[in-house]
mmCIF file of C-alpha atoms and ligand atoms in Angstrom:
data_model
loop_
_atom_site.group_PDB
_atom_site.id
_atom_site.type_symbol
_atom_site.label_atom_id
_atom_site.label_comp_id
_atom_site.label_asym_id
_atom_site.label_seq_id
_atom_site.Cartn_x
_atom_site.Cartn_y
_atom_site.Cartn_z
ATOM 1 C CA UNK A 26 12.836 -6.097 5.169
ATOM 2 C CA UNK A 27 9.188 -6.887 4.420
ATOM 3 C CA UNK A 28 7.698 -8.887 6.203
ATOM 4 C CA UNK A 29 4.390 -8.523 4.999
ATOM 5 C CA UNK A 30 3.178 -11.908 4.150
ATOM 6 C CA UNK A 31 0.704 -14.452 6.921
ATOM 7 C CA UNK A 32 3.349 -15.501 9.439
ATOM 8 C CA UNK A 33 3.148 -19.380 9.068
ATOM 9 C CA UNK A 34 3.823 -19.307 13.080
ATOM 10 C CA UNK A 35 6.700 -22.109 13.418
ATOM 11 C CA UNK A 36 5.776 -22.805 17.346
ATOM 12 C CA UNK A 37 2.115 -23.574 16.631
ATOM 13 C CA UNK A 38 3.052 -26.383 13.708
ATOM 14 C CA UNK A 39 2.540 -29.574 15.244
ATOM 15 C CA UNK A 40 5.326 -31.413 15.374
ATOM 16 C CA UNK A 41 6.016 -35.319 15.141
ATOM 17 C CA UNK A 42 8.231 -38.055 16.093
ATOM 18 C CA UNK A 43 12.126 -38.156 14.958
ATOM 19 C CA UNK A 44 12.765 -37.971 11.186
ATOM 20 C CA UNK A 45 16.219 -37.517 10.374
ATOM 21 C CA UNK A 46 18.359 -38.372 13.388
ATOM 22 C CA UNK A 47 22.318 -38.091 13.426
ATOM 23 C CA UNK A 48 24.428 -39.674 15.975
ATOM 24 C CA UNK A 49 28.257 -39.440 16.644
ATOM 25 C CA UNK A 50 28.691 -38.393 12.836
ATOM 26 C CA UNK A 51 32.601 -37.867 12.281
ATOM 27 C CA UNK A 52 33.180 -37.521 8.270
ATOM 28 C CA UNK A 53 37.198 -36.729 6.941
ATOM 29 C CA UNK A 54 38.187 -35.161 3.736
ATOM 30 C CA UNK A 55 41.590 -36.914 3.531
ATOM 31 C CA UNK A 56 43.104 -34.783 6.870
ATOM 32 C CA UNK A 57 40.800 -32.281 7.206
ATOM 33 C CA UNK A 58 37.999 -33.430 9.770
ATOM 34 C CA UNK A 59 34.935 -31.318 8.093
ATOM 35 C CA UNK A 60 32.409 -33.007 10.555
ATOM 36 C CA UNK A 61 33.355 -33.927 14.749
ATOM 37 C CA UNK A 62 30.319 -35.524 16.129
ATOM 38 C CA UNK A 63 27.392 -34.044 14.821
ATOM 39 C CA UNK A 64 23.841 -34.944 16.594
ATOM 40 C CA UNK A 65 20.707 -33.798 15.038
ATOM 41 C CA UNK A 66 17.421 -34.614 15.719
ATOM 42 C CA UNK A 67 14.739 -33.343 12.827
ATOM 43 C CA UNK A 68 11.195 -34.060 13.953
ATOM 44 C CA UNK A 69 8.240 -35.026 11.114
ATOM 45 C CA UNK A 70 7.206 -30.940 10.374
ATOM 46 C CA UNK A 71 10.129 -29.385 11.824
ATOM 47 C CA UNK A 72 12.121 -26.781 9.873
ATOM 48 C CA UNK A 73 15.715 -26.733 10.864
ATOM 49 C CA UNK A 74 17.885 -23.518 9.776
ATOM 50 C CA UNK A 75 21.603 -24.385 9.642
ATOM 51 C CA UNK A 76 23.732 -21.425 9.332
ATOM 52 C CA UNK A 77 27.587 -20.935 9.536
ATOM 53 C CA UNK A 78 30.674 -19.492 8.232
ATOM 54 C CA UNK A 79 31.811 -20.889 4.575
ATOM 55 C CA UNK A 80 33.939 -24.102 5.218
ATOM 56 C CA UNK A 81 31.969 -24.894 8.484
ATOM 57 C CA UNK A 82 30.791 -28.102 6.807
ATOM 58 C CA UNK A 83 26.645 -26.975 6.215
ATOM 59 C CA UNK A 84 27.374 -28.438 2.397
ATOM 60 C CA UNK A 85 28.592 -31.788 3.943
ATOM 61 C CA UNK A 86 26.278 -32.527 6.575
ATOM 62 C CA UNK A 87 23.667 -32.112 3.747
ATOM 63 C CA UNK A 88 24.825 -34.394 1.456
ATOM 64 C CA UNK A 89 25.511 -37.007 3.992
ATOM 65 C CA UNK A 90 22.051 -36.827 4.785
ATOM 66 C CA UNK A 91 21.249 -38.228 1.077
ATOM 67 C CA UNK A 92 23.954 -40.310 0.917
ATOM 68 C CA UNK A 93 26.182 -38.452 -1.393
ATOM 69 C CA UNK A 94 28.989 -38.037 0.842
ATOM 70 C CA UNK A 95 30.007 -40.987 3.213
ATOM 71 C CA UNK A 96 30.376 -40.783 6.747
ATOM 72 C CA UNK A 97 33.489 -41.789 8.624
ATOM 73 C CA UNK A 98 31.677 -43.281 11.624
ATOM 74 C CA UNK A 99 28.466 -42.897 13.759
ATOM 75 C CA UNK A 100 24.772 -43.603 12.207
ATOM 76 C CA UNK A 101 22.379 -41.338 9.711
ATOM 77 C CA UNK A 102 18.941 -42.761 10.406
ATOM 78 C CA UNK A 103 15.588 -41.557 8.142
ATOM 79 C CA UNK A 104 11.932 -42.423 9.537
ATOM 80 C CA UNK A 105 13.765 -44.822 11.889
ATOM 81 C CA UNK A 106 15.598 -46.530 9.050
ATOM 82 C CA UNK A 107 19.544 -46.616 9.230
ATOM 83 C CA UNK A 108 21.336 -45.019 6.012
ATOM 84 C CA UNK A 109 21.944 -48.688 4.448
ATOM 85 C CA UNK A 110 25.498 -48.537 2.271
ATOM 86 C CA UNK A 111 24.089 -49.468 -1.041
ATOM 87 C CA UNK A 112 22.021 -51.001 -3.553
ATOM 88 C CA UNK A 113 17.806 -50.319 -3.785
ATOM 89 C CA UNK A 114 17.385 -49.926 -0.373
ATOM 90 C CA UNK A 115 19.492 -47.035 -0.339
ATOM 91 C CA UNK A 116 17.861 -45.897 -3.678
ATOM 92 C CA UNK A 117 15.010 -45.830 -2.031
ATOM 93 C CA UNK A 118 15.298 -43.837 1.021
ATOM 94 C CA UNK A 119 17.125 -41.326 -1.087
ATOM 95 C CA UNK A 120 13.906 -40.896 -2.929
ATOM 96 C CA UNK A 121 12.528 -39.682 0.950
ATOM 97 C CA UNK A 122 15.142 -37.176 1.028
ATOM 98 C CA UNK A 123 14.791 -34.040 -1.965
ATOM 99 C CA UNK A 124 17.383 -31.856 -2.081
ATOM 100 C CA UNK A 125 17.694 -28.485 -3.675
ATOM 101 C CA UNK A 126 21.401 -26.874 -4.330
ATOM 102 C CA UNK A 127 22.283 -23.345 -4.608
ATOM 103 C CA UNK A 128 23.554 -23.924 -8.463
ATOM 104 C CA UNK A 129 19.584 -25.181 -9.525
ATOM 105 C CA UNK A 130 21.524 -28.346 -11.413
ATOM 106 C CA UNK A 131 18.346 -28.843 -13.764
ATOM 107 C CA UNK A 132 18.826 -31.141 -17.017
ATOM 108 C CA UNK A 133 19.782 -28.693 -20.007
ATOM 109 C CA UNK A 134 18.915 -30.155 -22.386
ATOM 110 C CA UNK A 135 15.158 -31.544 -20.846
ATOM 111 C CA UNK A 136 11.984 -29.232 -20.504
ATOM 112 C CA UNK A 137 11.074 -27.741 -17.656
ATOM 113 C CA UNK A 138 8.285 -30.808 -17.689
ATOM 114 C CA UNK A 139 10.822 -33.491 -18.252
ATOM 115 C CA UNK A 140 12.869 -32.350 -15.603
ATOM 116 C CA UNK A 141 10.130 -32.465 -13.356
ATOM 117 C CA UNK A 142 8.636 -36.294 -14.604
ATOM 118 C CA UNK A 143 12.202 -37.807 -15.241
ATOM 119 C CA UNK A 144 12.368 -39.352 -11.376
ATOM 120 C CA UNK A 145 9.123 -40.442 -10.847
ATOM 121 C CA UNK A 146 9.187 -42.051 -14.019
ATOM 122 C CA UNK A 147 12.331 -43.519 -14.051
ATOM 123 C CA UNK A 148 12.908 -44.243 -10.413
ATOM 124 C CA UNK A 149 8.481 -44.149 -8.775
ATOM 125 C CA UNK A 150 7.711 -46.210 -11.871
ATOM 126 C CA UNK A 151 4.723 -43.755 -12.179
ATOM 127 C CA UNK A 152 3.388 -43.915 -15.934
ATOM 128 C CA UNK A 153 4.072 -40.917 -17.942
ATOM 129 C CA UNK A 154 0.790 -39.225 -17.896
ATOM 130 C CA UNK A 155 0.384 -39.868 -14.111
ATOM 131 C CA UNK A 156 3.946 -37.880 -14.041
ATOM 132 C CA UNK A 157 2.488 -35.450 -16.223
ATOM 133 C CA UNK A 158 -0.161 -34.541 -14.467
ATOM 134 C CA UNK A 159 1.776 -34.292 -11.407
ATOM 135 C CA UNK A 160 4.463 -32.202 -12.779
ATOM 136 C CA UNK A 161 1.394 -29.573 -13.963
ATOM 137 C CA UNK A 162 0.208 -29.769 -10.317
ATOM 138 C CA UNK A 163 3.970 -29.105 -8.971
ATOM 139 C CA UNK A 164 4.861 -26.448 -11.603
ATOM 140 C CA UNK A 165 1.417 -24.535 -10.774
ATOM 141 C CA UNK A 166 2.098 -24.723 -6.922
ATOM 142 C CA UNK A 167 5.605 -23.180 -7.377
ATOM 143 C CA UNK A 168 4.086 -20.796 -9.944
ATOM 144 C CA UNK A 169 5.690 -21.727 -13.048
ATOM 145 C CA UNK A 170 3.103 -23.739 -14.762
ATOM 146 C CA UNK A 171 3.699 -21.301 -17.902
ATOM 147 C CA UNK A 172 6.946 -22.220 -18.355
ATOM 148 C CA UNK A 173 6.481 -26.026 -18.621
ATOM 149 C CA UNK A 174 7.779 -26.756 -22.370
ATOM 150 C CA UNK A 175 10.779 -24.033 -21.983
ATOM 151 C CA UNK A 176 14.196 -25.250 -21.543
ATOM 152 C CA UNK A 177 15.787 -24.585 -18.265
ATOM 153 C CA UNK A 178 18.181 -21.547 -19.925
ATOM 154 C CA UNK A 179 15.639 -19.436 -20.987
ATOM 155 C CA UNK A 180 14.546 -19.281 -17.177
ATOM 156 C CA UNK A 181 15.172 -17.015 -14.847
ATOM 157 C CA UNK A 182 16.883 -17.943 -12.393
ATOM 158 C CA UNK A 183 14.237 -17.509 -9.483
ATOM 159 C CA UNK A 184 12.117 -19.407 -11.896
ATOM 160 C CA UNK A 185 14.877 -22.577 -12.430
ATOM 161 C CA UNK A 186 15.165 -22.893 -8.640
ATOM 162 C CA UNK A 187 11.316 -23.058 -8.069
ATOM 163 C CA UNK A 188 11.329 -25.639 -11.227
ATOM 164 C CA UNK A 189 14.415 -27.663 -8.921
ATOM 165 C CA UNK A 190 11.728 -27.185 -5.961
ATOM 166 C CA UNK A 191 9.256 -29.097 -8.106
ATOM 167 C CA UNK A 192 11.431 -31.302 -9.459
ATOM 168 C CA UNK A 193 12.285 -32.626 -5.568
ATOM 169 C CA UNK A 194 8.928 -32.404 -4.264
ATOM 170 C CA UNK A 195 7.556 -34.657 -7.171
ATOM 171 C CA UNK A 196 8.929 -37.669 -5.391
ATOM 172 C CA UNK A 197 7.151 -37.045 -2.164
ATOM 173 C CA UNK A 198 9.996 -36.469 -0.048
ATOM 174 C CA UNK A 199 9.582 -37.287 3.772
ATOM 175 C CA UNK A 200 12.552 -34.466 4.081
ATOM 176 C CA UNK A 201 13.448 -31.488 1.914
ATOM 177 C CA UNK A 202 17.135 -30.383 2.021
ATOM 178 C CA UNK A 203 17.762 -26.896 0.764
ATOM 179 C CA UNK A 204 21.482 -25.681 0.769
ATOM 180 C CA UNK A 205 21.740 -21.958 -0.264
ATOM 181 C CA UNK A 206 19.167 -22.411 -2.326
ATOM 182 C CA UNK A 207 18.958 -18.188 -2.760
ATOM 183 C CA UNK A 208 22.358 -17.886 -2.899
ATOM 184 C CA UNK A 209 23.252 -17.486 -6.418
ATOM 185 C CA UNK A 210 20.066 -15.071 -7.291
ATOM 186 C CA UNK A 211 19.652 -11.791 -7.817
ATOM 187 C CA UNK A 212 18.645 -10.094 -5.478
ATOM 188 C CA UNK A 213 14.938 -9.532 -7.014
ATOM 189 C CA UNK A 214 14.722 -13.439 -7.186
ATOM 190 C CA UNK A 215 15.092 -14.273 -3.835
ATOM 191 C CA UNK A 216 11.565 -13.293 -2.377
ATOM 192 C CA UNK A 217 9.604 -15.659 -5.037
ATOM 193 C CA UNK A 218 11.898 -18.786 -3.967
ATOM 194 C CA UNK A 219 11.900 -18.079 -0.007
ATOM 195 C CA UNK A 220 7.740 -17.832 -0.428
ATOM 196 C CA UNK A 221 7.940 -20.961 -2.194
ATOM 197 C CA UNK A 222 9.767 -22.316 1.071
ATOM 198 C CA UNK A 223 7.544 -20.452 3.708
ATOM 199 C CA UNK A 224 4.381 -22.065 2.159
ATOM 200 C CA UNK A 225 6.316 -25.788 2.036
ATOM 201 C CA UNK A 226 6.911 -24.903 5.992
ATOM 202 C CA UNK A 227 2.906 -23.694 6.256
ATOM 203 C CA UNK A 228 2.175 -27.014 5.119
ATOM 204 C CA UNK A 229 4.027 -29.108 7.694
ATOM 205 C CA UNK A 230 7.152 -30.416 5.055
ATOM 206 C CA UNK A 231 9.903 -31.331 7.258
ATOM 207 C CA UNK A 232 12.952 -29.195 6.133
ATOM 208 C CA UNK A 233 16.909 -28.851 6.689
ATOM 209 C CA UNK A 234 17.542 -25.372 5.035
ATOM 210 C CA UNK A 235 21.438 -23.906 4.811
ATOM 211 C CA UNK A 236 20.610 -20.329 4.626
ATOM 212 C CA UNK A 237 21.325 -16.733 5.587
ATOM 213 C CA UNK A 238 18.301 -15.833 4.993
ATOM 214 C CA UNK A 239 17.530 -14.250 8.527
ATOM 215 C CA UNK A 240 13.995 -13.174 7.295
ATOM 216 C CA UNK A 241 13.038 -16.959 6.220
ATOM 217 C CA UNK A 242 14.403 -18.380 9.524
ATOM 218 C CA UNK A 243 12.515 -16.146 11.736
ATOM 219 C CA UNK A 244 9.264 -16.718 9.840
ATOM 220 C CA UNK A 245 9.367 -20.062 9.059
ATOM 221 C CA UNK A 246 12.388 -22.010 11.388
ATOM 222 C CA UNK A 247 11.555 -23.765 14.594
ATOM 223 C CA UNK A 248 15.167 -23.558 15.518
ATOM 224 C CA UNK A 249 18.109 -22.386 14.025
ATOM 225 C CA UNK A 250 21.279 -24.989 13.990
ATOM 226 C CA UNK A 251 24.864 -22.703 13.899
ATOM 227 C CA UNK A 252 27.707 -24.876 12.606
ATOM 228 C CA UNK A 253 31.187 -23.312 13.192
ATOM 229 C CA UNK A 254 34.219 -25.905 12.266
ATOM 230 C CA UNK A 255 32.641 -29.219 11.796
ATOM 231 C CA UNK A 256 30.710 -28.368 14.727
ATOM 232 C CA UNK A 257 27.101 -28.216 16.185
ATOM 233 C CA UNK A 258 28.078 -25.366 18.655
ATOM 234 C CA UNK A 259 24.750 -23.892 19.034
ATOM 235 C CA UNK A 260 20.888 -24.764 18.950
ATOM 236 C CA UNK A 261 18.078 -22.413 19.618
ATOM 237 C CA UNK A 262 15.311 -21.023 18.331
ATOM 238 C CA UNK A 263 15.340 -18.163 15.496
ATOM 239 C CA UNK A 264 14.507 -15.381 17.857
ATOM 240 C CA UNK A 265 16.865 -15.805 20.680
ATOM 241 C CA UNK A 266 19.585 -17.100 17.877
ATOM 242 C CA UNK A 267 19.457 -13.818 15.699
ATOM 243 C CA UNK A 268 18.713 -11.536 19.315
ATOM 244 C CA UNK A 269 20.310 -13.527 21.631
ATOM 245 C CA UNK A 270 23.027 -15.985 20.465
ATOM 246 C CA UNK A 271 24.996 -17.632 23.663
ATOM 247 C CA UNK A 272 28.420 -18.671 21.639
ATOM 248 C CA UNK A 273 31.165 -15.881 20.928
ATOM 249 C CA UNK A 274 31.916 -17.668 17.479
ATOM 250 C CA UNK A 275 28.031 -17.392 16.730
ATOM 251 C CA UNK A 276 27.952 -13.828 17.646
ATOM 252 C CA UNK A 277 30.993 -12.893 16.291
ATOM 253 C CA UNK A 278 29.581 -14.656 12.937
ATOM 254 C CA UNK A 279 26.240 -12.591 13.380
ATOM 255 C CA UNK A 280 28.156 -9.157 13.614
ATOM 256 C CA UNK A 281 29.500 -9.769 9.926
ATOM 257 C CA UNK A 282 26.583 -10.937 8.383
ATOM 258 C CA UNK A 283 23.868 -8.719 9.840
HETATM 259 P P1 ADP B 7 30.074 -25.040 3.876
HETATM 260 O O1 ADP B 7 28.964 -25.595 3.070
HETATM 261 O O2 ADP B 7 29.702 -24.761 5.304
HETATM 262 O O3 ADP B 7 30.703 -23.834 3.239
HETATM 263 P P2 ADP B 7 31.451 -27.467 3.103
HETATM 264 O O4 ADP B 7 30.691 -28.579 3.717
HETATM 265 O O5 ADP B 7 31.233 -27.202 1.671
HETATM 266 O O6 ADP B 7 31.220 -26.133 3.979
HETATM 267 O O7 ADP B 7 33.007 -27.708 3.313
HETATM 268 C C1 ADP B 7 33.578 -28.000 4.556
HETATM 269 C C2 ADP B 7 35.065 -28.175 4.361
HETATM 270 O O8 ADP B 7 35.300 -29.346 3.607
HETATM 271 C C3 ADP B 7 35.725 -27.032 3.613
HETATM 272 O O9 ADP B 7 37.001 -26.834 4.184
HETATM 273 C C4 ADP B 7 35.825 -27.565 2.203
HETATM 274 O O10 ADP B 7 36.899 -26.981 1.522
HETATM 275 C C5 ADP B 7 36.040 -29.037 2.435
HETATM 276 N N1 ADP B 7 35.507 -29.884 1.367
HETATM 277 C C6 ADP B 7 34.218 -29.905 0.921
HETATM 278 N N2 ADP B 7 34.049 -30.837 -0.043
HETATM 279 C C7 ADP B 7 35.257 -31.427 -0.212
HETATM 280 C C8 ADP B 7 35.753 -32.478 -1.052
HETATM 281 N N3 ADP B 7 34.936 -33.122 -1.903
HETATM 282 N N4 ADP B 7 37.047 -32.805 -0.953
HETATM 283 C C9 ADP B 7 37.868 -32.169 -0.084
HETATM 284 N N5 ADP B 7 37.487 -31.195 0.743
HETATM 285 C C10 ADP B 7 36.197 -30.814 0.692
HETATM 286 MG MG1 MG B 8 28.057 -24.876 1.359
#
């Protein structure tokens, strides 16, 4: 594995007060209980790994984070404000929360620019040149500025998942939420979008990432969060997760995917 690049050293970030705090969450797909009392606590800076088995409920949590899953009971709280039900408020704080999915979900039919300025027009009320200039800023960082007036097909896909990177970050997120966001990449694409994530981390963005990416949670993670049926069942930090894991179903889940 090469590991090759500045190490952004997770322990020396400073980090801040509470974030994104979860208490008691219980969520239900009709019978199946895919969340039993989760607690989280994400502090302003921190970057939280969640890793698991497939069906352990890492998809869930994240959307209930953002609102696009309800919760059965127990309280989603963002920069000390309570996940409201509905309406503008909740518009609102889901503007503090960007999320980026494993399947890129761009617009098809936009630009690579338009996908980037649609929110913060539409939803910031930013004008469209303000966007615009943004979105050149946003699309250089992630290094795709070249790319801008292309439609999101004739990406590659590395490239469409830094362009859904942009897209979140351009309405200043207090949280990013990535959920296998290398997942669906070829293997060559994978290094280009985890950098993109490892410089977000440098920079102090406070980040829930699903991932199996043991290289990007030892480089860039404070703590690694390992979900195994609807479950929290272990919390600790990347090295002593991936070296030393204290749960039989985390180490059991470690010996198939190392
Ligand atoms: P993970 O992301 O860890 O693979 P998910 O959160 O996607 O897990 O899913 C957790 C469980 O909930 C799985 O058993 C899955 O089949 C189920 N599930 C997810 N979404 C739905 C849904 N919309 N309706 C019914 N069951 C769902
Ligand atoms: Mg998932």
């Amino acid at each position: 594995m090469a590991e090759t690049q500045v190490k952004p050293d997770a322990a020396s970030r400073p980090i801040g007060e509470p974030l994104v705090v979860l208490e008691h969450v219980d969520k239900h797909f009709g019978s199946l209980h895919v969340l039993k009392d989760i607690n989280l606590t994400v502090r302003r800076g921190e970057v939280v790994v969640v890793i698991g088995p497939s069906g352990s409920g890492k998809s869930t949590l994240c959307r209930t984070i953002n609102r696009l899953e309800t919760i059965d009971s127990g309280t989603i709280a963002i920069d000390g404000t309570r996940l409201p039900e509905e309406g503008r408020a909740l518009a609102r704080l889901r503007a503090d929360v960007g999320m980026v999915f494993q399947s890129f979900n761009l617009f098809a039919h936009k630009s690579v620019l338009e996908n980037v300025t649609l929110g913060p027009t539409k939803v910031k009320g930013l004008s469209r040149a303000a966007a615009r200039t943004k979105a050149n800023a946003l699309l250089e960082r992630v290094g795709v500025a070249n790319q801008a007036d292309k439609l999101p097909a004739q990406l590659s896909g590395g490239q469409q998942q830094r362009v859904a990177i942009a897209r979140a970050l351009a309405m200043d997120p207090q949280v990013m939420l990535f959920d296998e966001p290398t997942s669906a990449l070829d293997p060559e694409m994978i290094n280009e979008v985890l950098d993109v994530m490892v410089s977000l981390a440098a920079e102090g963005m406070t980040m829930i990432v699903v991932t199996h990416e043991m290289g990007f949670a030892r480089k860039a993670a404070h703590r690694v969060v390992f979900m195994d049926g609807g479950q929290i069942v272990e919390e600790s930090d990347p090295e002593t997760f991936f070296t030393a894991p204290s749960s039989e179903r985390a180490r059991d889940f470690l010996s198939k995917i190392l």
